[in-house]
Backbone as ProteinMPNN parsed JSONL, in Angstrom:
{"seq_chain_A": "MNDAAFQFTEGKPFFPMVMSFLAATIGLGPLFDPSQPPPVPLKQVAWYVGRLQPTVGIDMAQVRQGCLAGVITADAAVKSLCGMLLNSAYAVAEPHNDRSPEFEFFRHVRNAVSHGNRFYFAAQEPRRAAAWSGLVIDRARMGKRNPLFGVECVGQTLSPADALALLRVIEDRLPWRQGA", "coords_chain_A": {"N_chain_A": [[-27.67, 8.836, 3.076], [-25.558, 9.867, 0.413], [-24.729, 9.49, -3.119], [-21.992, 9.527, -3.167], [-18.878, 7.933, -2.59], [-18.254, 6.321, 0.474], [-16.295, 5.773, 3.397], [-15.17, 3.327, 5.753], [-13.545, 3.682, 8.833], [-10.237, 2.861, 9.527], [-9.369, 0.974, 12.329], [-11.685, 1.516, 13.714], [-14.603, -0.113, 15.152], [-16.114, -1.747, 13.202], [-14.515, -1.936, 10.983], [-12.631, -4.155, 10.198], [-14.466, -6.204, 9.589], [-16.158, -5.096, 7.627], [-14.3, -4.556, 5.593], [-13.486, -7.161, 4.99], [-15.906, -8.213, 4.023], [-16.242, -6.555, 1.746], [-13.932, -7.231, 0.261], [-14.458, -9.934, -0.23], [-16.895, -9.836, -1.706], [-16.19, -8.271, -3.908], [-14.469, -9.974, -5.197], [-16.116, -11.934, -6.268], [-17.096, -11.882, -8.921], [-15.479, -13.189, -11.104], [-15.831, -15.854, -10.348], [-18.428, -16.543, -10.951], [-18.84, -15.892, -13.571], [-18.395, -17.241, -16.625], [-16.979, -16.131, -18.741], [-14.935, -14.686, -17.702], [-11.551, -14.853, -16.54], [-10.549, -17.25, -14.067], [-9.973, -16.341, -10.598], [-7.773, -17.523, -9.407], [-5.392, -20.039, -10.409], [-7.085, -22.925, -11.495], [-6.11, -25.404, -10.915], [-5.049, -25.221, -8.513], [-5.089, -25.806, -4.999], [-6.811, -24.57, -2.27], [-5.464, -24.05, 0.795], [-6.181, -24.405, 4.179], [-5.013, -23.833, 7.317], [-5.351, -25.528, 10.321], [-6.231, -25.594, 13.842], [-7.267, -27.693, 15.344], [-7.62, -29.543, 13.361], [-5.128, -30.587, 11.158], [-4.739, -29.578, 8.438], [-6.898, -28.314, 5.88], [-7.88, -28.872, 2.67], [-9.199, -27.205, -0.114], [-10.693, -27.768, -3.152], [-10.303, -25.684, -5.729], [-11.251, -25.705, -8.363], [-13.57, -27.211, -8.134], [-15.116, -25.496, -6.576], [-15.479, -23.304, -8.33], [-16.785, -24.605, -10.467], [-19.169, -25.324, -9.21], [-20.23, -22.786, -8.738], [-20.589, -21.847, -11.371], [-22.403, -23.727, -12.253], [-24.662, -23.11, -10.892], [-25.118, -24.033, -8.337], [-24.859, -22.398, -6.205], [-25.911, -19.082, -6.347], [-24.637, -15.883, -7.479], [-26.074, -13.832, -6.308], [-27.199, -15.123, -4.054], [-24.843, -15.704, -2.698], [-23.852, -13.128, -2.084], [-25.943, -12.189, -0.444], [-25.693, -13.993, 1.686], [-23.08, -13.432, 2.61], [-23.491, -10.789, 3.36], [-25.349, -11.122, 5.402], [-23.727, -12.489, 7.253], [-21.909, -10.438, 7.806], [-23.613, -8.475, 8.988], [-24.51, -9.891, 11.223], [-22.115, -10.404, 12.647], [-21.262, -7.767, 13.117], [-23.331, -6.861, 14.751], [-22.893, -8.393, 17.039], [-20.593, -7.192, 18.035], [-21.543, -4.617, 18.511], [-23.738, -4.891, 20.224], [-23.372, -4.727, 23.15], [-23.482, -2.002, 23.47], [-25.987, -1.099, 22.937], [-28.262, 1.395, 22.596], [-30.955, 1.544, 22.701], [-32.255, 3.08, 20.857], [-34.396, 3.982, 18.054], [-32.999, 3.344, 15.684], [-31.039, 1.53, 16.525], [-32.67, -0.458, 17.482], [-33.919, -1.216, 15.133], [-31.681, -2.288, 13.844], [-31.273, -4.464, 15.562], [-33.499, -6.064, 14.936], [-32.946, -6.607, 12.26], [-30.562, -8.064, 12.525], [-31.603, -10.28, 13.874], [-33.247, -11.304, 11.874], [-31.395, -11.978, 9.759], [-30.009, -13.908, 11.068], [-31.738, -15.969, 11.278], [-32.532, -17.502, 8.905], [-32.702, -15.403, 7.103], [-35.106, -14.059, 7.141], [-37.677, -11.988, 8.427], [-38.778, -12.417, 11.696], [-41.062, -12.284, 14.259], [-41.598, -12.599, 17.639], [-44.443, -13.209, 19.781], [-44.75, -10.839, 21.353], [-43.307, -8.931, 19.999], [-42.635, -6.417, 17.543], [-41.272, -4.755, 20.329], [-40.334, -2.217, 20.92], [-39.883, 1.079, 19.49], [-38.758, 0.95, 16.181], [-36.827, 1.948, 13.616], [-35.278, 3.115, 10.612], [-33.782, 5.175, 8.252], [-36.178, 5.886, 6.958], [-37.587, 3.492, 6.855], [-39.895, 1.882, 8.753], [-40.546, -0.316, 11.365], [-43.487, -1.732, 12.061], [-45.005, -1.258, 15.109], [-47.523, -1.597, 16.059], [-48.65, -3.912, 15.153], [-48.063, -7.016, 16.178], [-45.925, -9.92, 16.379], [-46.893, -12.564, 14.231], [-48.666, -11.001, 12.852], [-47.385, -8.768, 12.01], [-46.456, -6.775, 9.243], [-43.937, -7.276, 8.137], [-43.333, -9.834, 8.884], [-41.934, -12.906, 8.062], [-40.884, -11.915, 5.7], [-38.243, -11.556, 3.383], [-35.106, -10.407, 4.505], [-32.305, -9.328, 3.791], [-32.102, -8.509, 0.563], [-34.939, -8.469, -0.274], [-35.908, -6.513, 1.537], [-33.713, -4.98, 2.501], [-30.757, -3.846, 0.832], [-27.333, -4.795, 0.034], [-25.947, -2.325, 0.003], [-27.597, -0.778, 1.635], [-27.231, -2.154, 4.037], [-24.521, -1.615, 4.568], [-24.667, 1.171, 4.886], [-26.368, 1.324, 7.121], [-24.727, 0.09, 9.024], [-22.719, 1.963, 9.165], [-24.042, 4.126, 10.388], [-24.667, 2.975, 12.88], [-22.105, 2.308, 13.815], [-21.03, 4.836, 14.235], [-22.206, 5.506, 16.619], [-20.957, 4.031, 18.494], [-18.612, 3.606, 21.205], [-15.297, 4.693, 20.746], [-11.842, 4.69, 20.591], [-9.224, 6.401, 19.232], [-6.44, 4.783, 17.873], [-6.656, 2.673, 19.568]], "CA_chain_A": [[-26.36, 8.936, 2.461], [-25.644, 10.205, -1.0], [-24.066, 8.568, -4.029], [-20.54, 9.6, -3.011], [-18.288, 6.8, -1.88], [-17.899, 6.6, 1.86], [-15.327, 4.815, 3.898], [-15.119, 2.981, 7.155], [-12.255, 4.145, 9.342], [-9.356, 1.842, 10.09], [-9.295, 1.046, 13.775], [-13.024, 1.547, 14.305], [-15.057, -1.492, 15.412], [-16.608, -2.547, 12.084], [-13.583, -1.875, 9.855], [-12.16, -5.439, 9.65], [-15.59, -6.975, 9.053], [-16.6, -4.454, 6.384], [-13.262, -4.77, 4.579], [-13.567, -8.571, 4.584], [-17.106, -8.32, 3.19], [-15.972, -5.914, 0.462], [-12.955, -8.053, -0.467], [-15.121, -11.162, -0.681], [-17.888, -9.574, -2.748], [-15.494, -7.777, -5.1], [-13.85, -11.112, -5.859], [-17.085, -12.935, -6.72], [-17.368, -11.823, -10.358], [-14.886, -14.257, -11.918], [-16.297, -17.189, -9.976], [-19.76, -16.782, -11.504], [-18.887, -15.491, -14.979], [-17.485, -18.11, -17.38], [-16.179, -15.368, -19.692], [-13.804, -14.087, -16.986], [-10.592, -15.851, -16.043], [-10.695, -17.494, -12.628], [-9.062, -15.513, -9.812], [-6.561, -18.307, -9.146], [-5.374, -21.228, -11.274], [-8.03, -23.919, -10.977], [-5.403, -26.602, -10.46], [-4.597, -24.938, -7.16], [-5.925, -26.152, -3.856], [-6.721, -23.574, -1.202], [-5.165, -24.748, 2.039], [-6.497, -23.715, 5.426], [-4.308, -24.476, 8.42], [-6.234, -25.563, 11.475], [-5.702, -25.844, 15.185], [-7.686, -29.042, 15.717], [-7.349, -30.347, 12.166], [-3.864, -30.021, 10.659], [-4.994, -28.758, 7.258], [-8.06, -28.646, 5.071], [-7.678, -28.406, 1.307], [-10.425, -26.998, -0.882], [-10.462, -27.826, -4.598], [-10.811, -24.446, -6.314], [-12.018, -26.024, -9.579], [-14.892, -27.647, -7.689], [-15.844, -24.305, -6.14], [-15.9, -22.539, -9.51], [-17.781, -25.393, -11.197], [-20.433, -25.182, -8.491], [-20.744, -21.434, -8.988], [-21.043, -21.767, -12.762], [-23.539, -24.635, -12.425], [-25.823, -22.594, -10.181], [-25.276, -24.633, -7.011], [-25.115, -21.174, -5.462], [-25.886, -17.936, -7.265], [-23.914, -14.717, -6.971], [-27.006, -13.125, -5.438], [-27.272, -15.85, -2.787], [-23.55, -15.542, -2.027], [-23.791, -11.775, -1.532], [-26.884, -12.142, 0.679], [-25.115, -14.753, 2.782], [-21.966, -12.647, 3.136], [-24.07, -9.613, 3.998], [-25.91, -11.611, 6.657], [-22.62, -12.737, 8.175], [-21.403, -9.126, 8.208], [-24.564, -7.864, 9.916], [-24.524, -10.672, 12.448], [-20.858, -10.145, 13.355], [-21.254, -6.382, 13.575], [-24.255, -6.738, 15.873], [-22.248, -8.968, 18.218], [-19.679, -6.173, 18.536], [-22.292, -3.43, 18.918], [-24.811, -5.181, 21.178], [-23.195, -4.179, 24.502], [-23.673, -0.55, 23.445], [-27.344, -0.84, 22.453], [-28.82, 2.571, 23.281], [-32.414, 1.413, 22.6], [-32.777, 4.05, 19.883], [-35.1, 3.323, 16.947], [-32.025, 2.804, 14.724], [-30.412, 0.337, 17.088], [-33.718, -1.474, 17.547], [-34.028, -1.687, 13.751], [-30.504, -3.144, 13.656], [-31.531, -5.703, 16.307], [-34.437, -6.887, 14.158], [-32.222, -7.054, 11.065], [-29.674, -9.139, 12.978], [-32.434, -11.449, 14.14], [-33.697, -11.852, 10.587], [-30.308, -12.638, 9.026], [-29.574, -15.074, 11.842], [-32.789, -16.99, 11.24], [-33.005, -17.773, 7.555], [-32.818, -14.161, 6.339], [-36.507, -13.636, 7.121], [-38.103, -11.366, 9.671], [-39.607, -13.218, 12.594], [-41.385, -11.542, 15.471], [-42.298, -13.347, 18.685], [-45.778, -12.652, 20.053], [-44.68, -9.491, 21.936], [-42.353, -8.141, 19.212], [-41.585, -5.559, 18.079], [-41.694, -4.147, 21.594], [-39.901, -0.819, 20.969], [-39.819, 1.767, 18.197], [-37.655, 0.48, 15.345], [-36.889, 2.636, 12.32], [-34.032, 3.626, 10.066], [-33.774, 5.667, 6.871], [-37.527, 5.891, 6.403], [-38.253, 2.194, 7.009], [-40.397, 1.744, 10.116], [-41.113, -1.621, 11.692], [-44.786, -1.443, 12.682], [-45.15, -1.771, 16.477], [-48.935, -1.822, 16.368], [-48.992, -5.297, 14.798], [-46.999, -7.835, 16.737], [-45.837, -11.319, 15.995], [-47.198, -12.926, 12.844], [-49.503, -9.968, 12.234], [-46.536, -7.699, 11.514], [-46.327, -6.87, 7.787], [-42.623, -7.792, 7.739], [-43.171, -11.224, 9.318], [-41.674, -13.844, 6.973], [-40.336, -11.222, 4.533], [-36.786, -11.634, 3.258], [-34.436, -9.208, 5.019], [-31.335, -8.869, 2.796], [-32.613, -8.858, -0.759], [-36.245, -7.85, -0.491], [-36.1, -5.337, 2.392], [-32.462, -4.222, 2.49], [-29.709, -4.236, -0.114], [-26.015, -4.687, 0.665], [-25.62, -0.908, 0.211], [-28.344, -0.371, 2.827], [-26.576, -2.752, 5.201], [-23.308, -0.839, 4.838], [-25.072, 2.488, 5.395], [-26.86, 1.105, 8.479], [-23.572, -0.156, 9.892], [-22.022, 3.245, 9.342], [-24.809, 4.88, 11.381], [-24.504, 2.315, 14.182], [-20.71, 2.431, 14.236], [-20.829, 6.204, 14.709], [-22.753, 5.598, 17.975], [-20.169, 3.178, 19.386], [-17.411, 4.228, 21.767], [-14.114, 4.385, 19.951], [-10.648, 5.463, 20.917], [-8.255, 6.332, 18.145], [-5.214, 4.117, 18.243], [-6.918, 1.583, 20.513]], "C_chain_A": [[-26.541, 9.235, 0.972], [-24.871, 9.193, -1.84], [-22.547, 8.581, -3.903], [-20.044, 8.397, -2.218], [-17.996, 7.21, -0.442], [-17.009, 5.483, 2.355], [-15.587, 4.506, 5.361], [-13.695, 3.282, 7.606], [-11.475, 2.996, 9.964], [-9.245, 2.058, 11.594], [-10.645, 1.122, 14.457], [-13.587, 0.118, 14.336], [-15.454, -2.328, 14.196], [-15.61, -2.665, 10.929], [-13.144, -3.254, 9.339], [-13.276, -6.262, 9.008], [-16.047, -6.415, 7.705], [-15.575, -4.688, 5.28], [-13.27, -6.216, 4.09], [-14.76, -8.81, 3.671], [-16.84, -7.742, 1.798], [-14.991, -6.731, -0.367], [-13.619, -9.305, -1.032], [-16.094, -10.882, -1.82], [-17.245, -9.05, -4.032], [-14.912, -8.948, -5.89], [-14.816, -12.142, -6.417], [-17.244, -13.001, -8.242], [-16.789, -12.966, -11.17], [-15.358, -15.66, -11.563], [-17.609, -17.546, -10.658], [-19.865, -16.475, -12.992], [-17.893, -16.315, -15.79], [-16.618, -17.351, -18.385], [-14.971, -14.696, -19.033], [-12.838, -15.171, -16.535], [-10.774, -16.044, -14.537], [-9.663, -16.675, -11.849], [-7.747, -16.208, -9.447], [-6.559, -19.487, -10.117], [-6.233, -22.337, -10.671], [-7.369, -25.222, -10.561], [-4.927, -26.438, -9.029], [-5.607, -25.428, -6.135], [-5.73, -25.042, -2.828], [-6.548, -24.332, 0.11], [-5.461, -23.856, 3.225], [-5.842, -24.501, 6.551], [-5.194, -24.382, 9.654], [-5.499, -25.72, 12.789], [-6.049, -27.274, 15.609], [-7.492, -30.03, 14.577], [-6.087, -29.762, 11.531], [-4.051, -29.113, 9.441], [-6.269, -29.24, 6.578], [-7.795, -28.046, 3.699], [-8.999, -28.313, 0.568], [-10.058, -26.937, -2.356], [-11.111, -26.613, -5.25], [-11.625, -24.702, -7.588], [-13.438, -26.451, -9.21], [-15.74, -26.459, -7.249], [-16.356, -23.542, -7.354], [-16.952, -23.294, -10.309], [-19.149, -25.285, -10.532], [-21.064, -23.815, -8.719], [-21.31, -21.32, -10.4], [-22.273, -22.634, -13.003], [-24.786, -24.159, -11.683], [-26.094, -23.264, -8.849], [-25.524, -23.521, -5.994], [-25.051, -20.046, -6.481], [-25.066, -16.812, -6.645], [-24.8, -13.942, -6.001], [-27.092, -13.801, -4.072], [-25.974, -15.705, -2.001], [-23.451, -14.168, -1.373], [-24.739, -11.645, -0.338], [-26.307, -12.855, 1.902], [-23.963, -13.987, 3.433], [-22.464, -11.411, 3.883], [-24.681, -9.998, 5.35], [-24.825, -11.879, 7.689], [-22.038, -11.424, 8.69], [-22.321, -8.491, 9.254], [-24.578, -8.584, 11.262], [-23.268, -10.402, 13.278], [-20.817, -8.731, 13.911], [-22.192, -6.196, 14.763], [-23.629, -7.293, 17.15], [-21.279, -7.966, 18.849], [-20.454, -5.006, 19.144], [-23.272, -3.677, 20.06], [-24.575, -4.631, 22.583], [-23.447, -2.669, 24.595], [-25.055, -0.154, 22.927], [-27.967, 0.298, 23.269], [-30.352, 2.611, 23.22], [-33.051, 2.458, 21.681], [-33.533, 3.301, 18.789], [-34.136, 2.701, 15.931], [-31.388, 1.528, 15.252], [-31.427, -0.791, 17.185], [-33.965, -2.062, 16.15], [-32.891, -2.663, 13.46], [-30.702, -4.481, 14.371], [-32.466, -6.626, 15.527], [-33.789, -7.411, 12.872], [-31.293, -8.209, 11.436], [-30.456, -10.414, 13.246], [-32.864, -12.107, 12.827], [-32.57, -12.599, 9.877], [-29.791, -13.868, 9.759], [-30.56, -16.231, 11.79], [-33.378, -17.108, 9.848], [-33.222, -16.551, 6.684], [-34.277, -13.73, 6.16], [-36.856, -13.037, 8.471], [-39.024, -12.31, 10.423], [-39.836, -12.379, 13.836], [-42.121, -12.463, 16.427], [-43.587, -12.596, 19.003], [-45.745, -11.213, 20.572], [-43.672, -8.591, 21.216], [-43.057, -7.551, 18.002], [-42.083, -4.777, 19.291], [-41.278, -2.687, 21.737], [-39.903, -0.241, 19.567], [-38.571, 1.312, 17.446], [-37.796, 1.115, 13.963], [-35.493, 3.079, 11.91], [-34.264, 4.024, 8.614], [-35.147, 5.577, 6.196], [-38.262, 4.565, 6.494], [-38.613, 2.016, 8.485], [-40.946, 0.334, 10.279], [-42.335, -1.36, 12.563], [-44.895, -2.087, 14.061], [-46.588, -2.102, 16.815], [-49.356, -3.26, 16.076], [-47.825, -6.193, 15.192], [-47.064, -9.26, 16.209], [-46.128, -11.53, 14.521], [-48.064, -11.894, 12.133], [-48.669, -8.82, 11.663], [-46.343, -7.856, 10.006], [-44.969, -7.394, 7.307], [-42.421, -9.265, 8.11], [-43.012, -12.138, 8.089], [-41.065, -13.227, 5.73], [-38.811, -11.334, 4.55], [-36.163, -10.309, 3.708], [-33.457, -8.655, 3.974], [-31.786, -9.396, 1.445], [-33.903, -8.122, -1.015], [-36.416, -6.556, 0.302], [-34.885, -4.421, 2.367], [-31.542, -4.736, 1.399], [-28.377, -4.231, 0.631], [-25.605, -3.23, 0.911], [-26.342, -0.374, 1.449], [-27.668, -0.899, 4.091], [-25.315, -1.972, 5.569], [-23.646, 0.528, 5.421], [-25.594, 2.37, 6.827], [-25.686, 0.893, 9.431], [-22.795, 1.127, 10.157], [-22.723, 4.088, 10.405], [-24.6, 4.291, 12.779], [-23.076, 2.487, 14.691], [-20.42, 3.825, 14.8], [-21.356, 6.399, 16.14], [-21.89, 4.842, 18.984], [-18.983, 3.937, 19.962], [-16.187, 3.768, 20.974], [-12.986, 5.289, 20.395], [-9.665, 5.291, 19.783], [-6.977, 5.718, 18.657], [-5.414, 2.954, 19.205], [-6.878, 0.245, 19.822]], "O_chain_A": [[-27.557, 8.888, 0.369], [-24.416, 8.168, -1.332], [-21.879, 7.723, -4.48], [-20.708, 7.915, -1.3], [-17.542, 8.326, -0.187], [-16.982, 4.388, 1.793], [-16.146, 5.315, 6.101], [-12.751, 3.145, 6.827], [-11.983, 2.261, 10.81], [-9.053, 3.18, 12.064], [-10.755, 0.827, 15.647], [-13.095, -0.757, 13.624], [-15.153, -3.521, 14.163], [-15.846, -3.427, 9.992], [-13.271, -3.509, 8.141], [-13.055, -6.937, 8.002], [-16.292, -7.167, 6.761], [-15.949, -4.988, 4.146], [-13.08, -6.466, 2.9], [-14.652, -9.518, 2.67], [-17.174, -8.365, 0.79], [-15.193, -6.906, -1.568], [-13.369, -9.688, -2.175], [-16.114, -11.621, -2.804], [-17.714, -9.36, -5.127], [-14.869, -8.908, -7.12], [-14.377, -13.138, -6.99], [-17.5, -14.074, -8.789], [-17.534, -13.656, -11.866], [-15.29, -16.563, -12.397], [-17.876, -18.72, -10.917], [-20.887, -16.773, -13.61], [-16.683, -16.121, -15.667], [-15.607, -17.888, -18.839], [-14.084, -14.195, -19.725], [-13.254, -16.276, -16.189], [-11.114, -15.101, -13.822], [-8.6, -16.352, -12.378], [-6.735, -15.55, -9.207], [-7.618, -19.891, -10.597], [-6.12, -22.647, -9.485], [-8.003, -26.059, -9.92], [-4.458, -27.391, -8.405], [-6.812, -25.456, -6.381], [-4.602, -24.631, -2.556], [-7.387, -25.153, 0.482], [-5.046, -22.698, 3.269], [-6.093, -25.695, 6.713], [-5.714, -23.319, 9.992], [-4.29, -25.95, 12.822], [-5.211, -27.978, 16.171], [-7.232, -31.212, 14.805], [-5.992, -28.543, 11.383], [-3.558, -27.985, 9.434], [-6.66, -30.402, 6.686], [-7.517, -26.852, 3.58], [-9.817, -29.231, 0.619], [-9.208, -26.143, -2.758], [-12.337, -26.525, -5.316], [-12.588, -23.985, -7.857], [-14.396, -26.092, -9.895], [-16.941, -26.417, -7.515], [-17.529, -23.172, -7.407], [-17.914, -22.691, -10.782], [-20.168, -25.168, -11.213], [-22.28, -23.7, -8.873], [-22.388, -20.76, -10.598], [-23.097, -22.317, -13.861], [-25.856, -24.748, -11.835], [-27.171, -23.095, -8.278], [-26.296, -23.684, -5.049], [-24.214, -20.069, -7.383], [-24.83, -16.793, -5.437], [-24.319, -13.449, -4.981], [-27.061, -13.125, -3.044], [-26.0, -15.594, -0.776], [-23.012, -14.058, -0.228], [-24.372, -11.05, 0.675], [-26.425, -12.364, 3.025], [-23.88, -13.903, 4.659], [-21.912, -11.039, 4.919], [-24.537, -9.264, 6.328], [-24.98, -11.539, 8.862], [-21.711, -11.308, 9.871], [-21.851, -8.022, 10.29], [-24.651, -7.948, 12.314], [-23.359, -10.195, 14.488], [-20.387, -8.517, 15.045], [-21.874, -5.447, 15.687], [-23.814, -6.726, 18.227], [-21.163, -7.906, 20.073], [-20.06, -4.47, 20.18], [-23.601, -2.745, 20.794], [-25.516, -4.099, 23.172], [-23.607, -2.132, 25.691], [-25.268, 0.99, 22.527], [-28.17, 0.172, 24.476], [-30.969, 3.59, 23.638], [-34.26, 2.683, 21.738], [-33.328, 2.099, 18.617], [-34.428, 1.642, 15.375], [-31.218, 0.559, 14.512], [-31.081, -1.956, 16.991], [-34.193, -3.263, 16.01], [-33.113, -3.735, 12.898], [-30.332, -5.524, 13.833], [-32.242, -7.835, 15.469], [-34.061, -8.535, 12.451], [-31.246, -9.219, 10.734], [-30.016, -11.506, 12.884], [-32.841, -13.331, 12.701], [-32.763, -13.732, 9.439], [-29.206, -14.763, 9.148], [-30.244, -17.343, 12.212], [-34.563, -16.851, 9.633], [-33.857, -16.645, 5.634], [-34.635, -13.117, 5.154], [-36.401, -13.503, 9.515], [-39.929, -12.916, 9.849], [-38.891, -11.826, 14.399], [-43.148, -13.041, 16.073], [-43.788, -11.472, 18.541], [-46.644, -10.436, 20.252], [-43.232, -7.588, 21.778], [-44.001, -8.153, 17.491], [-43.177, -4.212, 19.276], [-41.813, -1.982, 22.592], [-39.923, -0.975, 18.579], [-37.472, 1.291, 17.999], [-38.757, 0.855, 13.239], [-34.644, 3.377, 12.75], [-34.877, 3.282, 7.847], [-35.255, 5.237, 5.019], [-39.463, 4.52, 6.229], [-37.738, 2.001, 9.351], [-41.71, -0.15, 9.444], [-42.22, -0.831, 13.668], [-44.881, -3.312, 14.179], [-46.84, -2.826, 17.778], [-50.303, -3.768, 16.676], [-46.744, -6.128, 14.606], [-48.074, -9.727, 15.683], [-45.668, -10.77, 13.67], [-48.174, -11.93, 10.907], [-49.187, -7.992, 10.914], [-46.091, -8.965, 9.536], [-44.863, -7.902, 6.191], [-41.438, -9.876, 7.691], [-43.856, -12.137, 7.193], [-40.755, -13.949, 4.782], [-38.178, -11.219, 5.599], [-36.633, -9.233, 3.34], [-33.736, -7.637, 3.342], [-31.839, -10.607, 1.229], [-33.961, -7.246, -1.878], [-37.004, -5.6, -0.202], [-35.027, -3.206, 2.225], [-31.548, -5.925, 1.081], [-28.298, -3.714, 1.745], [-24.979, -2.934, 1.928], [-25.767, 0.392, 2.223], [-27.548, -0.186, 5.087], [-25.07, -1.699, 6.744], [-22.983, 0.989, 6.35], [-25.295, 3.223, 7.662], [-25.661, 1.459, 10.525], [-22.279, 1.336, 11.254], [-22.058, 4.701, 11.239], [-24.381, 5.026, 13.743], [-22.866, 2.78, 15.868], [-19.642, 3.962, 15.744], [-20.983, 7.368, 16.801], [-22.069, 4.995, 20.192], [-18.413, 4.805, 19.301], [-16.073, 2.603, 20.591], [-13.158, 6.497, 20.553], [-9.312, 4.17, 19.416], [-6.483, 6.072, 19.728], [-4.444, 2.317, 19.616], [-7.076, -0.787, 20.463]]}, "name": "protein", "num_of_chains": 1, "seq": "MNDAAFQFTEGKPFFPMVMSFLAATIGLGPLFDPSQPPPVPLKQVAWYVGRLQPTVGIDMAQVRQGCLAGVITADAAVKSLCGMLLNSAYAVAEPHNDRSPEFEFFRHVRNAVSHGNRFYFAAQEPRRAAAWSGLVIDRARMGKRNPLFGVECVGQTLSPADALALLRVIEDRLPWRQGA"}
């Protein structure tokens, strides 16, 4: 992909997940930067209405204080959100796994983000060709001998931009009916 902005198409399988990821990451700046005004008044409580629990209130001032104090960094938040996006998208795409190198790469990425954001290969993995955008997961060295074993997935191996580009490639392989 080039530097031009690309879009996900409304109605396609990954659209709601990608838009949620983008909305969440775009809104992170003021939470971590004390020079920016908070996105909502800090005296406000964010209320979540439940089905099993009537309501849960979250103290917004406590959230921002934690962000400013380094309880979580902006980088860690983006990695976590990216992992959730990749995991959710894989759940949607998995029934359509065509066993292509790109889809196999996506499978290994999903496994990594689901298990501490580090690549893990069982003794007989990787069992099929796995590659995307020039990154090849070495099939000759399995399990702990694989050079990616234990390596951070989102952050060290892939960036959020890479994750979005990968999802775009995978989404284009999925069956989709306009207006469905």
